Amino acid sequence: MAISLTDHTFPSKCCVIMPTYNNANTLKRVIDGVLKHTQDLIIINDGSTDHTTSILEGYPNLTILHSTKNIGKGHALKQGFKTAIALGFTYAITIDSDGQHFPKDIPVFIKELKIAQDDSMLLIGARNMTQVGVPKKSSFGNKFSNFWYGVETGIWLEDTQSGFRLYPLNIIKHTKLYTDKFELEIEVIVKSAWRGATVKNIPINVLYDENERVSHFRPFQDFTRISILNTWLLLVAFFYIKPRDFYRKFKSKRFKEFIYEDILGHQDSPKKKALSIALGVFIGLSPFWGFHTIGVIFLSIFFKLNKAISFACSNISLPPFIPFVFLASMNIGSFVLGQEDTYQLEHITKGYGVLNHLQTYVIGSLILATVSAVALGGLGYFILYMLQPKKNSLKNE
């Protein structure tokens, strides 16, 4: 007999949510697998046109929702969340009905949650995307999603597309979700992270059987929708979430403490600070005018460097110094390309050199940026290492 996940061995009430659409070949097997662990199963039939309905009729004791037409996985999940919250559950494990996931992994989520004792934990099952049989498009899509999730939240995961997850419903019920298709699974984990949820991966098993698995992912349409969503989330992250978090840190600390810890990053190692200097110098001297600020912030987040130091060093090309940067770039480019031309400051200020010799400038500026980044980053590391208190040297390195 199945043991409910709401018994005394589990700290909070948990159910399983299963959206399904035309997966009749695998549906019964997945349902029966879940029922070995819990009777608290909510199934959402998202307008299936195969014999899914007749299969579900064999489970009269389960909570089953039917939609007259197919709307999308995201809509089905939102129906499941709403129902679970109304029934008083505090956590929900979602599992796909296409046979990709193994219900026997449900205890893995429960064990992790019990150990963590974290009311806001969101767990995503991490699939082994390198195993035999994993479609290349699935592997690429997962890497693509992981990258943008990291940029938008600062959290770097192995798998952000797995549908086998555990959601904290106390976070979900206060989160506005707008999408209805596959992209909802991205929207919900990004917004949950923004609300302070602890988002992490746990390893799970996965099966890709092309003979029975039915995927409803439409490469062009759904990838386009996901790209549009990521563009919007990125804008929100940079223009609202990051400033908001910055302000909250500022309010929670004394001014001196805030500057010392969050701006200067006193706990960062000399290596991290030196790399931050190098990144800022490289971006500041690069030919990507107009994109220096967003570029240095984006890359410092991606490489987990000190954003304040990188941004400050990117201002090496302040307006008074721009003509000299152009002049150095033009002469370096001319030398590397074997040209006999030499340039004077008056040529730069009149716009002669850069506009008429763009190739020379771009090549020269990239070389100047690289050499300067290495030199100043190396010098910064030497100085910071020497100034570092001896008792902290090993710890920080």
XYZ file of C-alpha atoms in Angstrom:
397
model
C 0.000 0.000 0.000
C 1.244 3.465 -0.874
C 2.424 5.704 1.935
C 1.225 9.307 1.781
C 3.873 11.985 1.654
C 1.813 13.815 4.285
C 2.470 11.300 7.083
C 4.522 11.972 10.200
C 7.819 11.102 8.516
C 7.621 14.199 6.339
C 7.830 17.751 7.775
C 5.182 19.315 5.523
C 2.303 18.267 3.288
C 3.457 17.324 -0.195
C 1.582 16.157 -3.289
C 2.522 15.160 -6.834
C 1.278 17.091 -9.872
C 1.241 15.402 -13.277
C 0.275 17.357 -16.420
C -0.490 15.110 -19.389
C -1.284 15.550 -23.061
C -1.536 12.629 -25.484
C 0.849 10.390 -23.531
C -1.459 7.393 -23.344
C 1.380 4.956 -24.101
C 3.230 5.779 -20.882
C 0.590 7.420 -18.677
C -0.624 4.356 -16.758
C 2.914 3.189 -16.014
C 3.879 6.588 -14.592
C 0.672 6.901 -12.535
C 1.123 3.438 -11.033
C 4.749 4.271 -10.251
C 3.733 7.430 -8.386
C 0.995 5.597 -6.462
C 3.654 3.333 -4.951
C 4.833 6.411 -3.038
C 1.724 8.524 -2.477
C -2.015 8.735 -3.113
C -1.795 12.537 -3.151
C -1.621 12.802 -6.930
C -3.189 15.602 -8.977
C -3.456 14.910 -12.720
C -4.265 17.606 -15.280
C -5.496 16.285 -18.625
C -4.652 19.165 -20.955
C -7.169 18.409 -23.725
C -5.791 15.010 -24.787
C -7.290 13.535 -27.979
C -5.977 9.957 -27.571
C -7.379 7.439 -25.053
C -5.946 9.306 -22.050
C -9.454 9.973 -20.681
C -10.373 6.281 -20.635
C -7.139 5.488 -18.778
C -7.870 8.131 -16.156
C -11.339 6.689 -15.598
C -9.587 3.759 -13.958
C -8.439 6.023 -11.099
C -11.687 7.387 -9.552
C -10.038 8.200 -6.201
C -7.489 10.626 -7.629
C -7.875 14.371 -8.143
C -8.139 14.724 -11.920
C -8.753 17.963 -13.847
C -9.854 17.912 -17.474
C -9.476 20.688 -20.049
C -11.702 20.593 -23.126
C -8.847 21.808 -25.316
C -5.074 21.817 -25.229
C -3.790 25.099 -23.799
C -0.256 24.256 -22.802
C 1.900 22.629 -20.127
C 2.337 25.904 -18.294
C -1.420 26.381 -17.977
C -1.800 22.808 -16.748
C 0.897 23.334 -14.102
C -0.762 26.527 -12.884
C -4.050 24.629 -12.525
C -2.195 21.983 -10.552
C -0.533 24.546 -8.270
C -3.855 26.273 -7.620
C -5.538 22.980 -6.755
C -2.700 21.844 -4.505
C -2.760 25.123 -2.575
C -6.552 24.907 -2.193
C -6.179 21.375 -0.787
C -3.728 22.633 1.829
C -0.470 21.236 0.454
C 2.750 23.175 1.089
C 4.955 21.410 -1.486
C 4.303 19.896 -4.899
C 6.468 17.509 -6.893
C 5.856 17.760 -10.635
C 6.538 14.812 -12.918
C 6.038 14.419 -16.671
C 3.814 11.637 -17.995
C 5.930 10.787 -21.042
C 7.972 8.120 -19.255
C 11.166 10.199 -19.165
C 11.166 10.357 -15.364
C 11.241 7.511 -12.860
C 8.679 7.789 -10.017
C 11.099 5.794 -7.855
C 13.133 9.028 -7.584
C 10.353 10.769 -5.629
C 11.952 9.818 -2.260
C 15.143 11.556 -3.411
C 13.307 14.895 -3.350
C 11.694 14.140 0.008
C 14.998 13.134 1.593
C 16.735 16.292 0.373
C 13.941 18.503 1.676
C 13.911 16.807 5.089
C 17.674 17.204 5.434
C 17.644 20.874 4.426
C 14.636 21.874 6.565
C 14.154 24.819 4.199
C 10.582 26.043 3.671
C 11.535 27.871 0.481
C 13.568 25.147 -1.225
C 12.946 24.494 -4.932
C 14.559 21.319 -6.222
C 15.138 20.522 -9.902
C 16.022 16.993 -10.918
C 19.339 17.041 -12.772
C 19.419 14.607 -15.682
C 22.607 13.116 -17.076
C 22.541 14.897 -20.437
C 25.703 13.113 -21.614
C 24.271 9.604 -21.533
C 23.497 7.613 -24.661
C 20.139 8.407 -26.247
C 19.806 12.019 -25.132
C 18.746 14.077 -28.192
C 21.269 16.747 -29.180
C 18.522 19.379 -29.299
C 17.642 18.586 -25.675
C 21.271 18.916 -24.583
C 21.695 22.218 -26.432
C 18.393 23.582 -25.131
C 19.393 22.743 -21.573
C 22.771 24.496 -21.869
C 21.042 27.507 -23.405
C 18.534 27.639 -20.558
C 21.203 27.143 -17.882
C 23.203 30.076 -19.225
C 20.330 32.550 -19.221
C 19.079 31.362 -15.846
C 22.510 32.049 -14.381
C 22.627 35.535 -15.883
C 19.122 36.381 -14.660
C 19.511 35.030 -11.123
C 23.226 34.571 -10.405
C 22.513 30.874 -9.708
C 24.353 28.382 -11.919
C 22.714 24.978 -12.322
C 23.380 21.797 -14.293
C 19.776 21.361 -15.439
C 17.043 24.002 -15.603
C 14.709 22.250 -18.036
C 13.881 19.042 -16.210
C 10.158 18.771 -15.460
C 10.804 16.596 -12.391
C 10.815 19.198 -9.617
C 9.761 20.020 -6.086
C 8.123 23.423 -5.674
C 7.556 25.360 -2.418
C 3.905 26.394 -2.735
C 4.353 29.207 -0.207
C 6.491 30.897 -2.884
C 4.314 29.906 -5.850
C 1.075 31.288 -4.404
C 2.590 34.772 -4.114
C 4.191 34.737 -7.580
C 2.438 36.125 -10.648
C 2.956 33.772 -13.581
C 1.941 34.938 -17.043
C 3.030 32.234 -19.509
C 1.035 29.116 -20.444
C 3.375 26.929 -22.492
C 6.746 25.267 -21.874
C 8.337 28.594 -20.975
C 6.407 28.699 -17.675
C 8.934 26.265 -16.199
C 11.608 28.899 -16.781
C 9.458 31.792 -15.575
C 8.601 30.080 -12.305
C 12.162 29.124 -11.306
C 13.523 32.583 -12.170
C 10.805 34.402 -10.231
C 11.106 31.963 -7.322
C 14.833 32.725 -7.099
C 14.046 36.441 -7.162
C 11.690 35.857 -4.212
C 14.425 34.218 -2.200
C 13.796 30.526 -2.869
C 16.768 28.198 -2.492
C 17.042 26.686 -5.986
C 19.307 23.669 -6.439
C 19.726 20.496 -8.478
C 19.579 16.908 -7.250
C 20.585 13.953 -9.458
C 17.797 11.827 -10.955
C 17.501 9.034 -13.493
C 16.177 9.707 -16.982
C 14.965 7.555 -19.869
C 14.797 8.609 -23.517
C 12.905 5.922 -25.415
C 12.128 7.270 -28.866
C 9.830 4.310 -29.538
C 7.252 5.363 -26.959
C 8.101 8.898 -25.852
C 5.940 11.658 -27.328
C 7.387 15.169 -27.148
C 5.153 18.162 -27.790
C 7.995 20.678 -27.841
C 7.915 22.651 -31.109
C 11.490 23.741 -31.829
C 10.767 26.995 -33.652
C 7.638 28.250 -31.885
C 8.605 27.258 -28.353
C 12.252 28.296 -28.685
C 11.044 31.705 -29.910
C 8.677 32.039 -26.939
C 11.445 31.050 -24.540
C 13.830 33.564 -26.124
C 11.273 36.360 -25.793
C 10.699 35.426 -22.148
C 14.438 35.376 -21.412
C 14.839 38.794 -23.025
C 12.124 40.205 -20.773
C 13.479 38.493 -17.650
C 16.969 39.788 -18.422
C 15.693 43.367 -18.624
C 13.776 42.980 -15.371
C 16.835 41.439 -13.700
C 19.203 44.248 -14.675
C 16.873 47.219 -14.277
C 14.839 46.111 -11.250
C 15.992 42.946 -9.442
C 19.726 43.753 -9.256
C 19.155 47.371 -8.112
C 16.523 46.140 -5.637
C 18.876 43.571 -4.109
C 21.651 46.153 -4.041
C 19.393 48.583 -2.158
C 18.272 45.900 0.310
C 21.880 45.075 1.149
C 22.578 48.764 1.593
C 19.638 49.169 4.012
C 20.532 46.082 6.031
C 24.078 47.232 6.823
C 25.910 50.243 8.116
C 27.304 52.404 5.322
C 30.953 51.639 6.081
C 30.225 47.921 6.381
C 28.284 47.957 3.085
C 31.093 49.695 1.180
C 33.725 47.422 2.673
C 31.911 44.108 2.109
C 29.605 44.540 -0.887
C 31.312 47.224 -2.959
C 34.991 46.589 -2.349
C 34.510 42.876 -1.724
C 37.101 42.653 1.028
C 36.630 38.884 1.288
C 37.455 38.352 -2.373
C 40.858 36.814 -3.032
C 43.618 38.830 -4.742
C 43.165 36.567 -7.764
C 39.465 37.403 -8.072
C 40.110 41.112 -7.654
C 42.947 41.039 -10.190
C 40.759 39.249 -12.725
C 38.067 41.871 -12.094
C 40.608 44.609 -12.824
C 41.705 42.829 -16.011
C 38.118 42.412 -17.210
C 37.283 46.069 -16.581
C 40.416 47.308 -18.353
C 39.832 45.031 -21.344
C 36.213 46.143 -21.758
C 37.099 49.803 -21.213
C 39.722 49.767 -23.982
C 37.794 47.506 -26.365
C 36.195 48.921 -29.535
C 32.642 48.111 -28.378
C 31.665 51.706 -27.684
C 28.170 52.101 -26.298
C 28.210 48.621 -24.773
C 30.979 48.982 -22.216
C 28.740 49.279 -19.161
C 26.294 46.490 -19.963
C 29.170 44.330 -21.221
C 31.298 44.631 -18.101
C 28.325 44.031 -15.775
C 27.139 41.039 -17.797
C 30.583 39.418 -17.944
C 31.419 40.101 -14.291
C 28.198 38.338 -13.294
C 28.826 35.480 -15.695
C 32.393 34.906 -14.464
C 31.421 35.639 -10.818
C 33.892 38.513 -10.487
C 33.762 41.696 -8.434
C 31.250 43.873 -10.318
C 32.238 47.118 -8.594
C 35.942 46.724 -9.388
C 35.257 45.655 -12.987
C 32.938 48.591 -13.553
C 35.362 51.083 -12.017
C 38.268 49.836 -14.147
C 36.161 49.920 -17.321
C 36.138 53.691 -16.947
C 39.775 53.776 -17.994
C 38.445 55.291 -21.203
C 36.792 58.359 -19.678
C 36.084 61.157 -22.209
C 39.322 63.115 -21.553
C 41.359 59.991 -22.338
C 39.406 58.744 -25.372
C 41.592 60.558 -27.986
C 44.729 59.032 -26.463
C 43.121 55.568 -26.454
C 42.255 55.999 -30.127
C 45.765 57.250 -30.920
C 47.462 54.297 -29.225
C 45.071 51.844 -30.894
C 45.661 53.308 -34.361
C 49.448 53.206 -34.085
C 49.465 49.672 -32.653
C 47.124 48.507 -35.408
C 49.263 50.170 -38.054
C 52.395 48.495 -36.689
C 50.800 45.015 -36.522
C 49.385 45.285 -40.057
C 52.737 46.412 -41.413
C 51.428 49.791 -42.512
C 53.740 52.762 -42.850
C 51.153 55.230 -41.583
C 51.681 56.959 -38.258
C 49.038 59.020 -36.538
C 49.119 62.191 -34.487
C 46.607 63.390 -31.896
C 45.226 66.014 -34.276
C 44.218 63.293 -36.717
C 42.205 61.565 -34.004
C 40.438 64.664 -32.727
C 39.348 65.504 -36.274
C 37.937 62.004 -36.745
C 40.348 61.285 -39.600
C 42.087 58.187 -38.244
C 39.212 56.145 -36.838
C 36.604 56.701 -39.541
C 38.880 56.100 -42.486
C 40.953 53.287 -41.001
C 38.424 51.287 -39.005
C 40.200 47.944 -39.450
C 43.440 49.402 -38.155
C 41.669 50.839 -35.120
C 39.735 47.656 -34.216
C 42.805 45.402 -34.406
C 44.940 47.896 -32.518
C 42.345 48.453 -29.801
C 41.884 44.728 -29.177
C 45.643 44.272 -28.831
C 45.904 47.332 -26.574
C 42.994 46.073 -24.458
C 44.498 42.601 -24.092
C 48.011 43.748 -23.228
C 46.752 46.399 -20.810
C 44.393 43.944 -19.115
C 47.183 41.420 -18.567
C 49.634 44.056 -17.374
C 47.313 45.917 -15.005
C 45.653 42.732 -13.809
C 49.045 41.217 -13.064
C 50.233 44.365 -11.310
C 46.998 44.463 -9.322
C 47.448 40.857 -8.226
C 51.025 41.506 -7.076
C 50.032 44.585 -5.055
C 46.923 42.974 -3.546
C 48.802 39.805 -2.667
C 51.565 41.761 -0.930
C 49.046 43.882 0.987
C 47.014 40.872 2.060
C 47.285 40.060 5.773
C 49.482 37.005 6.161
C 47.017 35.182 8.397
C 44.338 35.353 5.685
C 46.524 34.506 2.697
C 45.928 30.771 2.663
C 42.252 31.113 3.481
C 41.505 33.574 0.731
C 43.615 31.871 -1.889
